[in-house]
PDB file of C-alpha atoms in Angstrom:
ATOM      1  CA  GLU V1275       9.401  14.792  -3.805  1.00 83.00           C
ATOM      2  CA  ILE V1276       6.571  13.810  -6.133  1.00 89.00           C
ATOM      3  CA  VAL V1277       3.087  14.581  -4.814  1.00 94.00           C
ATOM      4  CA  LEU V1278       0.075  12.704  -6.172  1.00 96.00           C
ATOM      5  CA  THR V1279      -3.343  14.359  -6.271  1.00 98.00           C
ATOM      6  CA  GLN V1280      -6.499  12.341  -6.865  1.00 98.00           C
ATOM      7  CA  SER V1281      -9.840  13.630  -8.010  1.00 95.00           C
ATOM      8  CA  PRO V1282     -12.607  13.655  -7.241  1.00 97.00           C
ATOM      9  CA  GLY V1283     -12.383  12.967  -3.543  1.00 97.00           C
ATOM     10  CA  THR V1284     -15.686  11.118  -3.667  1.00 97.00           C
ATOM     11  CA  LEU V1285     -17.557   9.755  -6.683  1.00 97.00           C
ATOM     12  CA  SER V1286     -21.211   8.839  -6.202  1.00 97.00           C
ATOM     13  CA  LEU V1287     -22.462   6.504  -8.889  1.00 96.00           C
ATOM     14  CA  SER V1288     -24.988   3.726  -9.457  1.00 96.00           C
ATOM     15  CA  PRO V1289     -24.194   0.098 -10.319  1.00 96.00           C
ATOM     16  CA  GLY V1290     -23.741  -0.269 -14.058  1.00 96.00           C
ATOM     17  CA  GLU V1291     -22.378   3.260 -14.504  1.00 97.00           C
ATOM     18  CA  ARG V1292     -18.876   4.127 -15.671  1.00 97.00           C
ATOM     19  CA  ALA V1293     -16.363   5.478 -13.165  1.00 98.00           C
ATOM     20  CA  THR V1294     -13.439   7.677 -14.177  1.00 98.00           C
ATOM     21  CA  LEU V1295     -10.833   8.404 -11.508  1.00 98.00           C
ATOM     22  CA  SER V1296      -7.939  10.811 -11.962  1.00 98.00           C
ATOM     23  CA  CYS V1297      -4.425  10.800 -10.523  1.00 98.00           C
ATOM     24  CA  ARG V1298      -2.174  13.780 -11.207  1.00 97.00           C
ATOM     25  CA  ALA V1299       1.520  13.940 -10.303  1.00 95.00           C
ATOM     26  CA  SER V1300       3.443  17.086  -9.381  1.00 95.00           C
ATOM     27  CA  GLN V1301       6.170  16.046 -11.823  1.00 92.00           C
ATOM     28  CA  SER V1302       6.517  13.475 -14.544  1.00 92.00           C
ATOM     29  CA  VAL V1303       6.226   9.842 -13.472  1.00 91.00           C
ATOM     30  CA  SER V1304       7.465   6.903 -15.458  1.00 86.00           C
ATOM     31  CA  SER V1305       4.431   4.973 -16.654  1.00 80.00           C
ATOM     32  CA  SER V1306       6.199   1.796 -15.615  1.00 84.00           C
ATOM     33  CA  TYR V1307       5.941   2.876 -12.013  1.00 92.00           C
ATOM     34  CA  LEU V1308       2.349   4.015 -11.660  1.00 95.00           C
ATOM     35  CA  ALA V1309      -0.061   1.640  -9.913  1.00 96.00           C
ATOM     36  CA  TRP V1310      -3.655   1.633  -8.702  1.00 98.00           C
ATOM     37  CA  TYR V1311      -5.045  -0.140  -5.629  1.00 98.00           C
ATOM     38  CA  GLN V1312      -8.537  -0.871  -4.357  1.00 98.00           C
ATOM     39  CA  GLN V1313      -9.294  -0.961  -0.647  1.00 98.00           C
ATOM     40  CA  LYS V1314     -12.569  -2.089   0.883  1.00 97.00           C
ATOM     41  CA  PRO V1315     -13.482  -1.394   4.529  1.00 95.00           C
ATOM     42  CA  GLY V1316     -11.639  -3.672   6.915  1.00 96.00           C
ATOM     43  CA  GLN V1317      -9.456  -5.138   4.170  1.00 97.00           C
ATOM     44  CA  ALA V1318      -5.910  -4.711   2.982  1.00 98.00           C
ATOM     45  CA  PRO V1319      -5.392  -2.882  -0.310  1.00 98.00           C
ATOM     46  CA  ARG V1320      -5.392  -4.931  -3.507  1.00 98.00           C
ATOM     47  CA  LEU V1321      -3.234  -4.217  -6.541  1.00 97.00           C
ATOM     48  CA  LEU V1322      -5.428  -3.547  -9.577  1.00 97.00           C
ATOM     49  CA  ILE V1323      -3.211  -1.919 -12.187  1.00 97.00           C
ATOM     50  CA  TYR V1324       0.562  -1.644 -12.557  1.00 95.00           C
ATOM     51  CA  GLY V1325       2.681   0.014 -15.203  1.00 94.00           C
ATOM     52  CA  ALA V1326      -0.186   2.499 -15.624  1.00 95.00           C
ATOM     53  CA  SER V1327      -2.221   0.109 -17.794  1.00 96.00           C
ATOM     54  CA  SER V1328      -1.493  -3.551 -17.010  1.00 96.00           C
ATOM     55  CA  ARG V1329      -4.072  -5.438 -14.985  1.00 96.00           C
ATOM     56  CA  ALA V1330      -2.774  -7.458 -12.058  1.00 95.00           C
ATOM     57  CA  THR V1331      -3.515 -11.161 -11.885  1.00 93.00           C
ATOM     58  CA  GLY V1332      -7.202 -11.933 -11.471  1.00 95.00           C
ATOM     59  CA  ILE V1333      -8.424  -8.375 -12.016  1.00 96.00           C
ATOM     60  CA  PRO V1334     -11.573  -8.197 -14.193  1.00 97.00           C
ATOM     61  CA  ASP V1335     -11.293  -6.458 -17.548  1.00 96.00           C
ATOM     62  CA  ARG V1336     -13.848  -3.816 -16.544  1.00 98.00           C
ATOM     63  CA  PHE V1337     -10.872  -2.164 -14.800  1.00 98.00           C
ATOM     64  CA  SER V1338      -8.505  -0.286 -17.084  1.00 98.00           C
ATOM     65  CA  GLY V1339      -5.702   2.204 -16.608  1.00 97.00           C
ATOM     66  CA  SER V1340      -4.279   4.815 -18.915  1.00 96.00           C
ATOM     67  CA  GLY V1341      -2.155   7.908 -18.984  1.00 96.00           C
ATOM     68  CA  SER V1342       1.412   9.097 -19.020  1.00 94.00           C
ATOM     69  CA  GLY V1343       3.634  11.876 -17.738  1.00 94.00           C
ATOM     70  CA  THR V1344       1.681  13.598 -14.989  1.00 95.00           C
ATOM     71  CA  ASP V1345      -1.887  12.513 -15.750  1.00 97.00           C
ATOM     72  CA  PHE V1346      -3.232   9.038 -15.174  1.00 97.00           C
ATOM     73  CA  THR V1347      -6.746   7.582 -15.172  1.00 98.00           C
ATOM     74  CA  LEU V1348      -8.424   4.517 -13.743  1.00 98.00           C
ATOM     75  CA  THR V1349     -11.653   3.585 -15.477  1.00 98.00           C
ATOM     76  CA  ILE V1350     -14.237   1.083 -14.292  1.00 98.00           C
ATOM     77  CA  SER V1351     -16.401   0.455 -17.321  1.00 97.00           C
ATOM     78  CA  ARG V1352     -19.524  -0.808 -15.531  1.00 97.00           C
ATOM     79  CA  LEU V1353     -19.645  -0.660 -11.764  1.00 97.00           C
ATOM     80  CA  GLU V1354     -20.465  -3.875  -9.971  1.00 97.00           C
ATOM     81  CA  PRO V1355     -21.694  -3.823  -6.343  1.00 95.00           C
ATOM     82  CA  GLU V1356     -18.311  -5.095  -5.147  1.00 96.00           C
ATOM     83  CA  ASP V1357     -16.479  -2.172  -6.806  1.00 97.00           C
ATOM     84  CA  PHE V1358     -17.652   0.419  -4.284  1.00 96.00           C
ATOM     85  CA  ALA V1359     -14.450   1.090  -2.386  1.00 97.00           C
ATOM     86  CA  VAL V1360     -11.552   3.522  -2.049  1.00 98.00           C
ATOM     87  CA  TYR V1361      -9.007   3.669  -4.850  1.00 98.00           C
ATOM     88  CA  TYR V1362      -5.406   4.837  -4.470  1.00 98.00           C
ATOM     89  CA  CYS V1363      -2.797   5.601  -7.059  1.00 98.00           C
ATOM     90  CA  GLN V1364       0.854   5.074  -6.195  1.00 97.00           C
ATOM     91  CA  GLN V1365       4.129   5.929  -7.856  1.00 95.00           C
ATOM     92  CA  TYR V1366       7.566   4.433  -7.435  1.00 89.00           C
ATOM     93  CA  GLY V1367      10.585   6.634  -7.951  1.00 79.00           C
ATOM     94  CA  SER V1368      14.342   6.509  -7.608  1.00 73.00           C
ATOM     95  CA  SER V1369      14.701   9.161  -4.911  1.00 71.00           C
ATOM     96  CA  PRO V1370      13.183   9.250  -1.423  1.00 67.00           C
ATOM     97  CA  PRO V1371      10.456   8.699  -0.668  1.00 66.00           C
ATOM     98  CA  LEU V1372      10.630   5.788  -3.048  1.00 86.00           C
ATOM     99  CA  PHE V1373       6.898   5.149  -2.952  1.00 93.00           C
ATOM    100  CA  THR V1374       4.137   7.734  -2.780  1.00 94.00           C
ATOM    101  CA  PHE V1375       0.408   7.138  -2.507  1.00 96.00           C
ATOM    102  CA  GLY V1376      -2.283   9.531  -3.571  1.00 97.00           C
ATOM    103  CA  PRO V1377      -4.938  10.552  -1.012  1.00 98.00           C
ATOM    104  CA  GLY V1378      -7.545   8.235  -2.519  1.00 98.00           C
ATOM    105  CA  THR V1379     -10.915   8.482  -4.272  1.00 98.00           C
ATOM    106  CA  LYS V1380     -13.944   6.953  -2.610  1.00 98.00           C
ATOM    107  CA  VAL V1381     -16.472   5.453  -4.995  1.00 98.00           C
ATOM    108  CA  ASP V1382     -19.779   5.143  -3.209  1.00 95.00           C
ATOM    109  CA  ILE V1383     -23.293   4.145  -4.132  1.00 92.00           C
ATOM    110  CA  LYS V1384     -25.568   6.935  -5.300  1.00 90.00           C
TER     111      LYS V1384
ATOM    112  CA  GLU E 648       0.221 -19.797  -2.546  1.00 96.00           C
ATOM    113  CA  VAL E 649       1.960 -16.572  -1.563  1.00 96.00           C
ATOM    114  CA  GLN E 650       0.962 -15.456   1.919  1.00 98.00           C
ATOM    115  CA  LEU E 651       2.049 -12.703   4.272  1.00 98.00           C
ATOM    116  CA  VAL E 652       0.801 -13.303   7.802  1.00 98.00           C
ATOM    117  CA  GLN E 653       1.176 -10.504  10.314  1.00 98.00           C
ATOM    118  CA  SER E 654       1.264 -10.646  14.088  1.00 98.00           C
ATOM    119  CA  GLY E 655      -1.817  -9.798  16.101  1.00 98.00           C
ATOM    120  CA  ALA E 656      -3.208  -6.540  17.379  1.00 98.00           C
ATOM    121  CA  GLU E 657      -1.291  -4.702  20.081  1.00 98.00           C
ATOM    122  CA  VAL E 658      -2.341  -2.285  22.814  1.00 98.00           C
ATOM    123  CA  LYS E 659       0.556  -0.330  24.290  1.00 98.00           C
ATOM    124  CA  LYS E 660       1.217   2.693  26.473  1.00 98.00           C
ATOM    125  CA  PRO E 661       3.139   5.759  25.326  1.00 98.00           C
ATOM    126  CA  GLY E 662       6.865   5.263  25.754  1.00 98.00           C
ATOM    127  CA  GLU E 663       6.727   1.485  25.418  1.00 98.00           C
ATOM    128  CA  SER E 664       8.601  -0.430  22.742  1.00 98.00           C
ATOM    129  CA  LEU E 665       7.032  -2.721  20.162  1.00 98.00           C
ATOM    130  CA  LYS E 666       8.061  -5.071  17.396  1.00 98.00           C
ATOM    131  CA  ILE E 667       5.471  -6.440  14.944  1.00 98.00           C
ATOM    132  CA  SER E 668       6.103  -9.155  12.412  1.00 98.00           C
ATOM    133  CA  CYS E 669       5.224 -10.277   8.902  1.00 98.00           C
ATOM    134  CA  LYS E 670       5.899 -13.895   7.925  1.00 98.00           C
ATOM    135  CA  GLY E 671       6.136 -14.787   4.264  1.00 98.00           C
ATOM    136  CA  SER E 672       5.398 -18.181   2.783  1.00 97.00           C
ATOM    137  CA  GLY E 673       4.799 -19.769  -0.601  1.00 97.00           C
ATOM    138  CA  TYR E 674       7.696 -18.010  -2.318  1.00 97.00           C
ATOM    139  CA  SER E 675      11.417 -17.310  -2.012  1.00 97.00           C
ATOM    140  CA  PHE E 676      11.416 -14.824   0.880  1.00 97.00           C
ATOM    141  CA  THR E 677      14.916 -13.578   0.106  1.00 97.00           C
ATOM    142  CA  SER E 678      14.072 -12.634  -3.482  1.00 95.00           C
ATOM    143  CA  TYR E 679      11.437  -9.921  -3.001  1.00 95.00           C
ATOM    144  CA  TRP E 680      11.403  -6.574  -1.235  1.00 95.00           C
ATOM    145  CA  ILE E 681       8.958  -6.286   1.678  1.00 96.00           C
ATOM    146  CA  GLY E 682       7.480  -2.868   2.396  1.00 96.00           C
ATOM    147  CA  TRP E 683       5.591  -1.445   5.356  1.00 98.00           C
ATOM    148  CA  VAL E 684       2.590   0.867   4.980  1.00 98.00           C
ATOM    149  CA  ARG E 685       0.810   2.846   7.675  1.00 98.00           C
ATOM    150  CA  GLN E 686      -2.895   3.688   7.659  1.00 98.00           C
ATOM    151  CA  MET E 687      -4.047   5.948  10.453  1.00 98.00           C
ATOM    152  CA  PRO E 688      -7.716   5.703  11.459  1.00 97.00           C
ATOM    153  CA  GLY E 689      -9.944   6.902   8.639  1.00 96.00           C
ATOM    154  CA  LYS E 690      -6.954   8.050   6.585  1.00 97.00           C
ATOM    155  CA  GLY E 691      -4.992   7.025   3.492  1.00 97.00           C
ATOM    156  CA  LEU E 692      -1.942   4.884   2.874  1.00 98.00           C
ATOM    157  CA  GLU E 693       1.575   6.031   3.782  1.00 97.00           C
ATOM    158  CA  TRP E 694       4.708   4.191   2.720  1.00 96.00           C
ATOM    159  CA  MET E 695       7.124   3.815   5.621  1.00 97.00           C
ATOM    160  CA  GLY E 696      10.039   1.808   4.307  1.00 96.00           C
ATOM    161  CA  ILE E 697      11.170  -1.316   2.542  1.00 95.00           C
ATOM    162  CA  ILE E 698      13.667  -4.123   3.078  1.00 96.00           C
ATOM    163  CA  TYR E 699      15.272  -6.700   0.834  1.00 95.00           C
ATOM    164  CA  PRO E 700      15.567  -9.796   3.036  1.00 96.00           C
ATOM    165  CA  GLY E 701      18.268 -11.293   0.851  1.00 95.00           C
ATOM    166  CA  ASP E 702      20.861  -8.779   2.055  1.00 94.00           C
ATOM    167  CA  SER E 703      18.861  -6.628   4.519  1.00 94.00           C
ATOM    168  CA  ASP E 704      19.198  -3.548   2.291  1.00 94.00           C
ATOM    169  CA  THR E 705      16.683  -1.126   3.849  1.00 95.00           C
ATOM    170  CA  ARG E 706      15.257   2.170   2.646  1.00 94.00           C
ATOM    171  CA  TYR E 707      13.072   4.521   4.668  1.00 94.00           C
ATOM    172  CA  SER E 708      10.644   7.259   3.813  1.00 94.00           C
ATOM    173  CA  PRO E 709      12.065  10.550   5.139  1.00 93.00           C
ATOM    174  CA  SER E 710       8.864  10.880   7.170  1.00 94.00           C
ATOM    175  CA  PHE E 711       9.661   7.702   9.096  1.00 96.00           C
ATOM    176  CA  GLN E 712      13.472   7.702   9.125  1.00 96.00           C
ATOM    177  CA  GLY E 713      14.634   7.559  12.729  1.00 96.00           C
ATOM    178  CA  GLN E 714      11.109   6.883  13.992  1.00 97.00           C
ATOM    179  CA  VAL E 715      10.968   3.143  13.250  1.00 98.00           C
ATOM    180  CA  THR E 716      13.347   0.306  12.449  1.00 98.00           C
ATOM    181  CA  ILE E 717      12.719  -2.276   9.743  1.00 98.00           C
ATOM    182  CA  SER E 718      14.537  -5.591   9.847  1.00 98.00           C
ATOM    183  CA  ALA E 719      14.245  -9.152   8.591  1.00 98.00           C
ATOM    184  CA  ASP E 720      15.281 -12.644   9.657  1.00 97.00           C
ATOM    185  CA  LYS E 721      15.578 -14.652   6.485  1.00 96.00           C
ATOM    186  CA  SER E 722      16.084 -17.904   8.423  1.00 97.00           C
ATOM    187  CA  ILE E 723      12.427 -17.729   9.461  1.00 97.00           C
ATOM    188  CA  SER E 724      11.108 -15.722   6.476  1.00 98.00           C
ATOM    189  CA  THR E 725       9.955 -12.879   8.692  1.00 98.00           C
ATOM    190  CA  ALA E 726      10.160  -9.113   8.411  1.00 98.00           C
ATOM    191  CA  TYR E 727       9.763  -6.761  11.357  1.00 98.00           C
ATOM    192  CA  LEU E 728       8.733  -3.203  12.133  1.00 98.00           C
ATOM    193  CA  GLN E 729       9.729  -1.853  15.492  1.00 98.00           C
ATOM    194  CA  TRP E 730       9.437   1.218  17.682  1.00 98.00           C
ATOM    195  CA  SER E 731      11.637   2.054  20.665  1.00 98.00           C
ATOM    196  CA  SER E 732       9.243   4.562  22.210  1.00 98.00           C
ATOM    197  CA  LEU E 733       5.656   4.634  21.037  1.00 98.00           C
ATOM    198  CA  LYS E 734       3.530   7.757  20.838  1.00 98.00           C
ATOM    199  CA  ALA E 735      -0.233   8.096  20.725  1.00 98.00           C
ATOM    200  CA  SER E 736       0.162   9.258  17.128  1.00 97.00           C
ATOM    201  CA  ASP E 737       1.534   5.812  16.219  1.00 98.00           C
ATOM    202  CA  THR E 738      -1.983   4.429  16.605  1.00 98.00           C
ATOM    203  CA  ALA E 739      -2.747   2.941  13.206  1.00 98.00           C
ATOM    204  CA  MET E 740      -3.115  -0.155  11.083  1.00 98.00           C
ATOM    205  CA  TYR E 741       0.224  -1.335   9.731  1.00 98.00           C
ATOM    206  CA  TYR E 742       0.468  -3.463   6.607  1.00 98.00           C
ATOM    207  CA  CYS E 743       3.383  -5.360   5.163  1.00 98.00           C
ATOM    208  CA  ALA E 744       3.375  -5.953   1.416  1.00 98.00           C
ATOM    209  CA  ARG E 745       5.573  -7.759  -1.085  1.00 97.00           C
ATOM    210  CA  LYS E 746       6.916  -5.637  -3.889  1.00 94.00           C
ATOM    211  CA  GLN E 747       6.766  -7.082  -7.381  1.00 89.00           C
ATOM    212  CA  THR E 748       7.137  -5.552 -10.805  1.00 84.00           C
ATOM    213  CA  GLY E 749       5.079  -2.391 -10.758  1.00 80.00           C
ATOM    214  CA  GLY E 750       3.669  -2.437  -7.265  1.00 90.00           C
ATOM    215  CA  PHE E 751       2.853  -4.233  -4.065  1.00 95.00           C
ATOM    216  CA  GLY E 752       1.145  -7.392  -5.248  1.00 95.00           C
ATOM    217  CA  TYR E 753       0.640  -9.255  -1.988  1.00 97.00           C
ATOM    218  CA  TRP E 754      -0.373  -7.753   1.327  1.00 98.00           C
ATOM    219  CA  GLY E 755      -0.563  -8.971   4.886  1.00 98.00           C
ATOM    220  CA  GLN E 756      -3.843  -8.749   6.760  1.00 98.00           C
ATOM    221  CA  GLY E 757      -2.644  -5.790   8.802  1.00 98.00           C
ATOM    222  CA  THR E 758      -1.665  -5.299  12.434  1.00 98.00           C
ATOM    223  CA  LEU E 759      -3.636  -2.773  14.471  1.00 98.00           C
ATOM    224  CA  VAL E 760      -1.464  -0.900  16.934  1.00 98.00           C
ATOM    225  CA  THR E 761      -3.227   1.143  19.614  1.00 98.00           C
ATOM    226  CA  VAL E 762      -1.180   3.427  21.832  1.00 98.00           C
ATOM    227  CA  SER E 763      -3.084   4.852  24.757  1.00 97.00           C
ATOM    228  CA  SER E 764      -2.413   5.755  28.352  1.00 95.00           C
TER     229      SER E 764
END
């Protein structure tokens, strides 16, 4: 079973700053099957990035994803007020459990 | 417009049964996998299982196998998550989500299930 670890647990930043979030897998993950989600309080998650680096429909270009193998990164180039939220990475594999979420990184206002 | 609309919040007692629903619209319901995700209070996302409504092919996370049942009625474009005997530890928000290339692109609004004596 692949385990995803996200760091840091909490990231305290100011609007306009750059956010760099890490997702590390316990074994190699196909880049095609690594996604990132944003969740705001009281809302369902929203798909941001799929295939490690492709933005989902309607996602602003300040969000970017990169990485391969076991190390993946979500970068928010300049934080907007609406970007303060929890971010989850997720992988999709061929053996159970098919989908695994990381524990999340909370980006909060400094 | 693709929409997933879930049934309303539920308050149940331990030992009771429950079936919650997720109705899809705006797309071909039988052509996309629908997954279920649990979020316990203040916690992260956990994938529970997934169903392909076209042929009812269903896969479960080992953590939830035998604990819940996922089904779908394609005639009414609705997927279901059910419990035969609820526990207090089943208290959580439950989301359905449509799988697309690379991830879950559309999500329901969530159904809050509270189990308390």
